[in-house]
mmCIF file with all atom_site columns, C-alpha atoms in Angstrom:
data_model
loop_
_atom_site.group_PDB
_atom_site.id
_atom_site.type_symbol
_atom_site.label_atom_id
_atom_site.label_alt_id
_atom_site.label_comp_id
_atom_site.label_asym_id
_atom_site.label_entity_id
_atom_site.label_seq_id
_atom_site.pdbx_PDB_ins_code
_atom_site.Cartn_x
_atom_site.Cartn_y
_atom_site.Cartn_z
_atom_site.occupancy
_atom_site.B_iso_or_equiv
_atom_site.pdbx_formal_charge
_atom_site.auth_seq_id
_atom_site.auth_comp_id
_atom_site.auth_asym_id
_atom_site.auth_atom_id
_atom_site.pdbx_PDB_model_num
ATOM 1   C CA . MET A 1 1   ? 4.866   2.594   0.568   1.00 0.00 ? 1   MET A CA 1
ATOM 2   C CA . TRP A 1 2   ? 3.643   3.431   -2.933  1.00 0.00 ? 2   TRP A CA 1
ATOM 3   C CA . ARG A 1 3   ? 0.432   5.337   -3.470  1.00 0.00 ? 3   ARG A CA 1
ATOM 4   C CA . VAL A 1 4   ? -1.759  6.996   -6.073  1.00 0.00 ? 4   VAL A CA 1
ATOM 5   C CA . ARG A 1 5   ? -0.941  10.655  -6.493  1.00 0.00 ? 5   ARG A CA 1
ATOM 6   C CA . ARG A 1 6   ? -3.607  12.839  -4.899  1.00 0.00 ? 6   ARG A CA 1
ATOM 7   C CA . GLU A 1 7   ? -3.801  15.035  -8.018  1.00 0.00 ? 7   GLU A CA 1
ATOM 8   C CA . LEU A 1 8   ? -4.896  12.045  -10.074 1.00 0.00 ? 8   LEU A CA 1
ATOM 9   C CA . ALA A 1 9   ? -7.702  11.205  -7.633  1.00 0.00 ? 9   ALA A CA 1
ATOM 10  C CA . VAL A 1 10  ? -8.921  14.823  -7.652  1.00 0.00 ? 10  VAL A CA 1
ATOM 11  C CA . PHE A 1 11  ? -8.788  14.868  -11.454 1.00 0.00 ? 11  PHE A CA 1
ATOM 12  C CA . LYS A 1 12  ? -10.987 11.751  -11.612 1.00 0.00 ? 12  LYS A CA 1
ATOM 13  C CA . ILE A 1 13  ? -13.538 13.232  -9.189  1.00 0.00 ? 13  ILE A CA 1
ATOM 14  C CA . LEU A 1 14  ? -13.671 16.447  -11.225 1.00 0.00 ? 14  LEU A CA 1
ATOM 15  C CA . GLY A 1 15  ? -14.121 14.402  -14.406 1.00 0.00 ? 15  GLY A CA 1
ATOM 16  C CA . ALA A 1 16  ? -17.036 12.550  -12.810 1.00 0.00 ? 16  ALA A CA 1
ATOM 17  C CA . LEU A 1 17  ? -18.649 15.849  -11.822 1.00 0.00 ? 17  LEU A CA 1
ATOM 18  C CA . VAL A 1 18  ? -18.258 17.174  -15.362 1.00 0.00 ? 18  VAL A CA 1
ATOM 19  C CA . CYS A 1 19  ? -19.855 14.004  -16.783 1.00 0.00 ? 19  CYS A CA 1
ATOM 20  C CA . ALA A 1 20  ? -22.714 14.259  -14.285 1.00 0.00 ? 20  ALA A CA 1
ATOM 21  C CA . GLY A 1 21  ? -23.209 17.918  -15.191 1.00 0.00 ? 21  GLY A CA 1
ATOM 22  C CA . LEU A 1 22  ? -23.321 17.054  -18.877 1.00 0.00 ? 22  LEU A CA 1
ATOM 23  C CA . GLY A 1 23  ? -25.850 14.328  -18.128 1.00 0.00 ? 23  GLY A CA 1
ATOM 24  C CA . VAL A 1 24  ? -28.121 16.811  -16.353 1.00 0.00 ? 24  VAL A CA 1
ATOM 25  C CA . TYR A 1 25  ? -27.677 19.345  -19.176 1.00 0.00 ? 25  TYR A CA 1
ATOM 26  C CA . TRP A 1 26  ? -28.554 16.762  -21.805 1.00 0.00 ? 26  TRP A CA 1
ATOM 27  C CA . TRP A 1 27  ? -31.486 15.477  -19.731 1.00 0.00 ? 27  TRP A CA 1
ATOM 28  C CA . PHE A 1 28  ? -33.152 18.895  -19.775 1.00 0.00 ? 28  PHE A CA 1
ATOM 29  C CA . GLY A 1 29  ? -32.149 19.373  -23.410 1.00 0.00 ? 29  GLY A CA 1
ATOM 30  C CA . ASP A 1 30  ? -33.975 16.169  -24.379 1.00 0.00 ? 30  ASP A CA 1
ATOM 31  C CA . ASP A 1 31  ? -30.794 14.540  -25.690 1.00 0.00 ? 31  ASP A CA 1
ATOM 32  C CA . PHE A 1 32  ? -31.185 11.065  -24.217 1.00 0.00 ? 32  PHE A CA 1
ATOM 33  C CA . ARG A 1 33  ? -28.259 9.624   -26.179 1.00 0.00 ? 33  ARG A CA 1
ATOM 34  C CA . GLY A 1 34  ? -26.000 12.055  -24.339 1.00 0.00 ? 34  GLY A CA 1
ATOM 35  C CA . VAL A 1 35  ? -27.520 11.031  -21.012 1.00 0.00 ? 35  VAL A CA 1
ATOM 36  C CA . ILE A 1 36  ? -26.892 7.365   -21.846 1.00 0.00 ? 36  ILE A CA 1
ATOM 37  C CA . LEU A 1 37  ? -23.211 8.206   -22.388 1.00 0.00 ? 37  LEU A CA 1
ATOM 38  C CA . ALA A 1 38  ? -22.716 10.682  -19.534 1.00 0.00 ? 38  ALA A CA 1
ATOM 39  C CA . VAL A 1 39  ? -24.294 8.794   -16.632 1.00 0.00 ? 39  VAL A CA 1
ATOM 40  C CA . PRO A 1 40  ? -22.255 5.571   -16.927 1.00 0.00 ? 40  PRO A CA 1
ATOM 41  C CA . ALA A 1 41  ? -19.111 7.639   -17.507 1.00 0.00 ? 41  ALA A CA 1
ATOM 42  C CA . ALA A 1 42  ? -19.821 9.647   -14.339 1.00 0.00 ? 42  ALA A CA 1
ATOM 43  C CA . VAL A 1 43  ? -20.400 6.481   -12.313 1.00 0.00 ? 43  VAL A CA 1
ATOM 44  C CA . LEU A 1 44  ? -17.288 4.737   -13.663 1.00 0.00 ? 44  LEU A CA 1
ATOM 45  C CA . VAL A 1 45  ? -14.897 7.670   -13.307 1.00 0.00 ? 45  VAL A CA 1
ATOM 46  C CA . GLY A 1 46  ? -16.423 8.604   -9.945  1.00 0.00 ? 46  GLY A CA 1
ATOM 47  C CA . GLY A 1 47  ? -15.946 5.049   -8.677  1.00 0.00 ? 47  GLY A CA 1
ATOM 48  C CA . MET A 1 48  ? -12.313 5.069   -9.748  1.00 0.00 ? 48  MET A CA 1
ATOM 49  C CA . GLY A 1 49  ? -11.780 8.424   -8.036  1.00 0.00 ? 49  GLY A CA 1
ATOM 50  C CA . LEU A 1 50  ? -13.536 7.222   -4.886  1.00 0.00 ? 50  LEU A CA 1
ATOM 51  C CA . ARG A 1 51  ? -11.268 4.163   -4.779  1.00 0.00 ? 51  ARG A CA 1
ATOM 52  C CA . ASP A 1 52  ? -8.225  6.425   -5.111  1.00 0.00 ? 52  ASP A CA 1
ATOM 53  C CA . LEU A 1 53  ? -9.444  8.490   -2.155  1.00 0.00 ? 53  LEU A CA 1
ATOM 54  C CA . LEU A 1 54  ? -10.416 5.514   0.031   1.00 0.00 ? 54  LEU A CA 1
ATOM 55  C CA . VAL A 1 55  ? -7.357  3.358   -0.677  1.00 0.00 ? 55  VAL A CA 1
ATOM 56  C CA . PRO A 1 56  ? -4.527  5.578   -1.916  1.00 0.00 ? 56  PRO A CA 1
ATOM 57  C CA . VAL A 1 57  ? -1.782  3.161   -0.842  1.00 0.00 ? 57  VAL A CA 1
ATOM 58  C CA . ARG A 1 58  ? -1.706  0.339   -3.395  1.00 0.00 ? 58  ARG A CA 1
ATOM 59  C CA . LEU A 1 59  ? 1.502   -1.387  -2.351  1.00 0.00 ? 59  LEU A CA 1
ATOM 60  C CA . ALA A 1 60  ? 3.466   -1.332  0.910   1.00 0.00 ? 60  ALA A CA 1
ATOM 61  C CA . ALA A 1 61  ? 6.508   -3.325  1.965   1.00 0.00 ? 61  ALA A CA 1
ATOM 62  C CA . ASP A 1 62  ? 7.689   -4.152  5.475   1.00 0.00 ? 62  ASP A CA 1
ATOM 63  C CA . PRO A 1 63  ? 10.093  -6.710  6.966   1.00 0.00 ? 63  PRO A CA 1
ATOM 64  C CA . SER A 1 64  ? 7.403   -9.426  7.029   1.00 0.00 ? 64  SER A CA 1
ATOM 65  C CA . GLY A 1 65  ? 6.223   -9.009  3.418   1.00 0.00 ? 65  GLY A CA 1
ATOM 66  C CA . ILE A 1 66  ? 4.083   -6.798  1.233   1.00 0.00 ? 66  ILE A CA 1
ATOM 67  C CA . THR A 1 67  ? 0.543   -5.515  1.553   1.00 0.00 ? 67  THR A CA 1
ATOM 68  C CA . VAL A 1 68  ? -1.427  -5.131  -1.677  1.00 0.00 ? 68  VAL A CA 1
ATOM 69  C CA . VAL A 1 69  ? -4.863  -3.808  -2.490  1.00 0.00 ? 69  VAL A CA 1
ATOM 70  C CA . HIS A 1 70  ? -7.276  -6.649  -3.149  1.00 0.00 ? 70  HIS A CA 1
ATOM 71  C CA . GLY A 1 71  ? -10.670 -6.029  -4.704  1.00 0.00 ? 71  GLY A CA 1
ATOM 72  C CA . PHE A 1 72  ? -12.172 -2.555  -4.571  1.00 0.00 ? 72  PHE A CA 1
ATOM 73  C CA . ALA A 1 73  ? -10.846 -1.439  -1.191  1.00 0.00 ? 73  ALA A CA 1
ATOM 74  C CA . GLY A 1 74  ? -9.576  -4.549  0.598   1.00 0.00 ? 74  GLY A CA 1
ATOM 75  C CA . ARG A 1 75  ? -6.017  -5.342  1.592   1.00 0.00 ? 75  ARG A CA 1
ATOM 76  C CA . ARG A 1 76  ? -4.044  -8.563  1.543   1.00 0.00 ? 76  ARG A CA 1
ATOM 77  C CA . HIS A 1 77  ? -0.732  -9.237  3.267   1.00 0.00 ? 77  HIS A CA 1
ATOM 78  C CA . VAL A 1 78  ? 1.686   -11.497 1.398   1.00 0.00 ? 78  VAL A CA 1
ATOM 79  C CA . PRO A 1 79  ? 4.796   -12.795 3.212   1.00 0.00 ? 79  PRO A CA 1
ATOM 80  C CA . TRP A 1 80  ? 8.119   -12.596 1.368   1.00 0.00 ? 80  TRP A CA 1
ATOM 81  C CA . GLU A 1 81  ? 8.277   -16.398 1.188   1.00 0.00 ? 81  GLU A CA 1
ATOM 82  C CA . ALA A 1 82  ? 5.036   -16.522 -0.810  1.00 0.00 ? 82  ALA A CA 1
ATOM 83  C CA . ILE A 1 83  ? 6.304   -14.187 -3.552  1.00 0.00 ? 83  ILE A CA 1
ATOM 84  C CA . TRP A 1 84  ? 7.506   -16.212 -6.503  1.00 0.00 ? 84  TRP A CA 1
ATOM 85  C CA . ASP A 1 85  ? 8.546   -13.425 -8.843  1.00 0.00 ? 85  ASP A CA 1
ATOM 86  C CA . VAL A 1 86  ? 8.667   -9.658  -9.149  1.00 0.00 ? 86  VAL A CA 1
ATOM 87  C CA . LYS A 1 87  ? 9.054   -8.368  -12.689 1.00 0.00 ? 87  LYS A CA 1
ATOM 88  C CA . VAL A 1 88  ? 8.280   -5.429  -14.907 1.00 0.00 ? 88  VAL A CA 1
ATOM 89  C CA . ASP A 1 89  ? 6.368   -6.010  -18.123 1.00 0.00 ? 89  ASP A CA 1
ATOM 90  C CA . VAL A 1 90  ? 7.520   -3.459  -20.704 1.00 0.00 ? 90  VAL A CA 1
ATOM 91  C CA . ARG A 1 91  ? 5.605   -3.055  -23.943 1.00 0.00 ? 91  ARG A CA 1
ATOM 92  C CA . ARG A 1 92  ? 6.137   -0.778  -26.903 1.00 0.00 ? 92  ARG A CA 1
ATOM 93  C CA . ARG A 1 93  ? 3.345   0.101   -29.258 1.00 0.00 ? 93  ARG A CA 1
ATOM 94  C CA . TRP A 1 94  ? 2.961   2.958   -31.704 1.00 0.00 ? 94  TRP A CA 1
ATOM 95  C CA . GLY A 1 95  ? 6.092   4.608   -30.382 1.00 0.00 ? 95  GLY A CA 1
ATOM 96  C CA . LEU A 1 96  ? 4.850   4.576   -26.783 1.00 0.00 ? 96  LEU A CA 1
ATOM 97  C CA . ARG A 1 97  ? 6.426   2.634   -23.930 1.00 0.00 ? 97  ARG A CA 1
ATOM 98  C CA . SER A 1 98  ? 4.363   1.273   -21.053 1.00 0.00 ? 98  SER A CA 1
ATOM 99  C CA . GLU A 1 99  ? 5.448   -0.502  -17.875 1.00 0.00 ? 99  GLU A CA 1
ATOM 100 C CA . MET A 1 100 ? 3.474   -2.642  -15.463 1.00 0.00 ? 100 MET A CA 1
ATOM 101 C CA . LEU A 1 101 ? 4.758   -4.135  -12.212 1.00 0.00 ? 101 LEU A CA 1
ATOM 102 C CA . GLU A 1 102 ? 3.816   -7.804  -11.808 1.00 0.00 ? 102 GLU A CA 1
ATOM 103 C CA . ILE A 1 103 ? 4.054   -9.581  -8.452  1.00 0.00 ? 103 ILE A CA 1
ATOM 104 C CA . ASP A 1 104 ? 3.444   -13.311 -8.800  1.00 0.00 ? 104 ASP A CA 1
ATOM 105 C CA . THR A 1 105 ? 2.443   -15.190 -5.642  1.00 0.00 ? 105 THR A CA 1
ATOM 106 C CA . GLY A 1 106 ? 1.625   -18.471 -7.325  1.00 0.00 ? 106 GLY A CA 1
ATOM 107 C CA . ASP A 1 107 ? -2.125  -18.235 -6.761  1.00 0.00 ? 107 ASP A CA 1
ATOM 108 C CA . ASP A 1 108 ? -2.475  -14.549 -7.642  1.00 0.00 ? 108 ASP A CA 1
ATOM 109 C CA . LEU A 1 109 ? -0.860  -12.079 -10.005 1.00 0.00 ? 109 LEU A CA 1
ATOM 110 C CA . HIS A 1 110 ? -0.897  -8.514  -8.671  1.00 0.00 ? 110 HIS A CA 1
ATOM 111 C CA . ILE A 1 111 ? -0.440  -5.915  -11.407 1.00 0.00 ? 111 ILE A CA 1
ATOM 112 C CA . PHE A 1 112 ? 0.324   -2.236  -10.782 1.00 0.00 ? 112 PHE A CA 1
ATOM 113 C CA . SER A 1 113 ? 0.642   0.631   -13.228 1.00 0.00 ? 113 SER A CA 1
ATOM 114 C CA . PRO A 1 114 ? 2.827   3.712   -12.743 1.00 0.00 ? 114 PRO A CA 1
ATOM 115 C CA . HIS A 1 115 ? -0.363  5.585   -11.809 1.00 0.00 ? 115 HIS A CA 1
ATOM 116 C CA . ASP A 1 116 ? -1.128  3.059   -9.055  1.00 0.00 ? 116 ASP A CA 1
ATOM 117 C CA . LEU A 1 117 ? 2.356   3.348   -7.623  1.00 0.00 ? 117 LEU A CA 1
ATOM 118 C CA . GLY A 1 118 ? 3.096   7.027   -8.122  1.00 0.00 ? 118 GLY A CA 1
ATOM 119 C CA . ALA A 1 119 ? 6.565   5.885   -9.241  1.00 0.00 ? 119 ALA A CA 1
ATOM 120 C CA . SER A 1 120 ? 8.275   3.946   -11.995 1.00 0.00 ? 120 SER A CA 1
ATOM 121 C CA . PRO A 1 121 ? 7.503   0.205   -11.823 1.00 0.00 ? 121 PRO A CA 1
ATOM 122 C CA . THR A 1 122 ? 11.180  -0.486  -12.575 1.00 0.00 ? 122 THR A CA 1
ATOM 123 C CA . GLU A 1 123 ? 12.250  1.447   -9.466  1.00 0.00 ? 123 GLU A CA 1
ATOM 124 C CA . VAL A 1 124 ? 9.601   -0.226  -7.322  1.00 0.00 ? 124 VAL A CA 1
ATOM 125 C CA . ALA A 1 125 ? 10.605  -3.709  -8.555  1.00 0.00 ? 125 ALA A CA 1
ATOM 126 C CA . ALA A 1 126 ? 14.247  -2.981  -7.697  1.00 0.00 ? 126 ALA A CA 1
ATOM 127 C CA . ALA A 1 127 ? 13.261  -1.781  -4.217  1.00 0.00 ? 127 ALA A CA 1
ATOM 128 C CA . LEU A 1 128 ? 11.125  -4.887  -3.624  1.00 0.00 ? 128 LEU A CA 1
ATOM 129 C CA . ARG A 1 129 ? 13.900  -7.207  -4.780  1.00 0.00 ? 129 ARG A CA 1
ATOM 130 C CA . ARG A 1 130 ? 16.389  -5.510  -2.428  1.00 0.00 ? 130 ARG A CA 1
ATOM 131 C CA . ARG A 1 131 ? 13.978  -5.678  0.463   1.00 0.00 ? 131 ARG A CA 1
ATOM 132 C CA . GLY A 1 132 ? 12.855  -9.252  -0.130  1.00 0.00 ? 132 GLY A CA 1
ATOM 133 C CA . THR A 1 133 ? 16.321  -10.778 -0.177  1.00 0.00 ? 133 THR A CA 1
#
């Protein structure tokens, strides 16, 4: 079972509260450009934090298959037979390295970042390959 780290969810909620506070401050300070920036930022970051609190487990594996998050807070079970490929997409840009776990089921491509998994996508891919065989 791989999940979002609780600290990250709390950080997002705190960021949303800071953005909302700035929006209120700018509203009373008659800076409407600031309000236009702060309110959508508060809603977006708050929604991401709420999703992390409601559905912290993004990927789980059991003997019958995997369960992935689908949509905002839904879940979908995928049997091992339906998984075509499990791979890690590694990209380098400006001296930075990023990894994303890709699970291809033919009809859908489920993509997970290290933040979604709370672990390295390379380690998770290796664990899924061991479990699925």
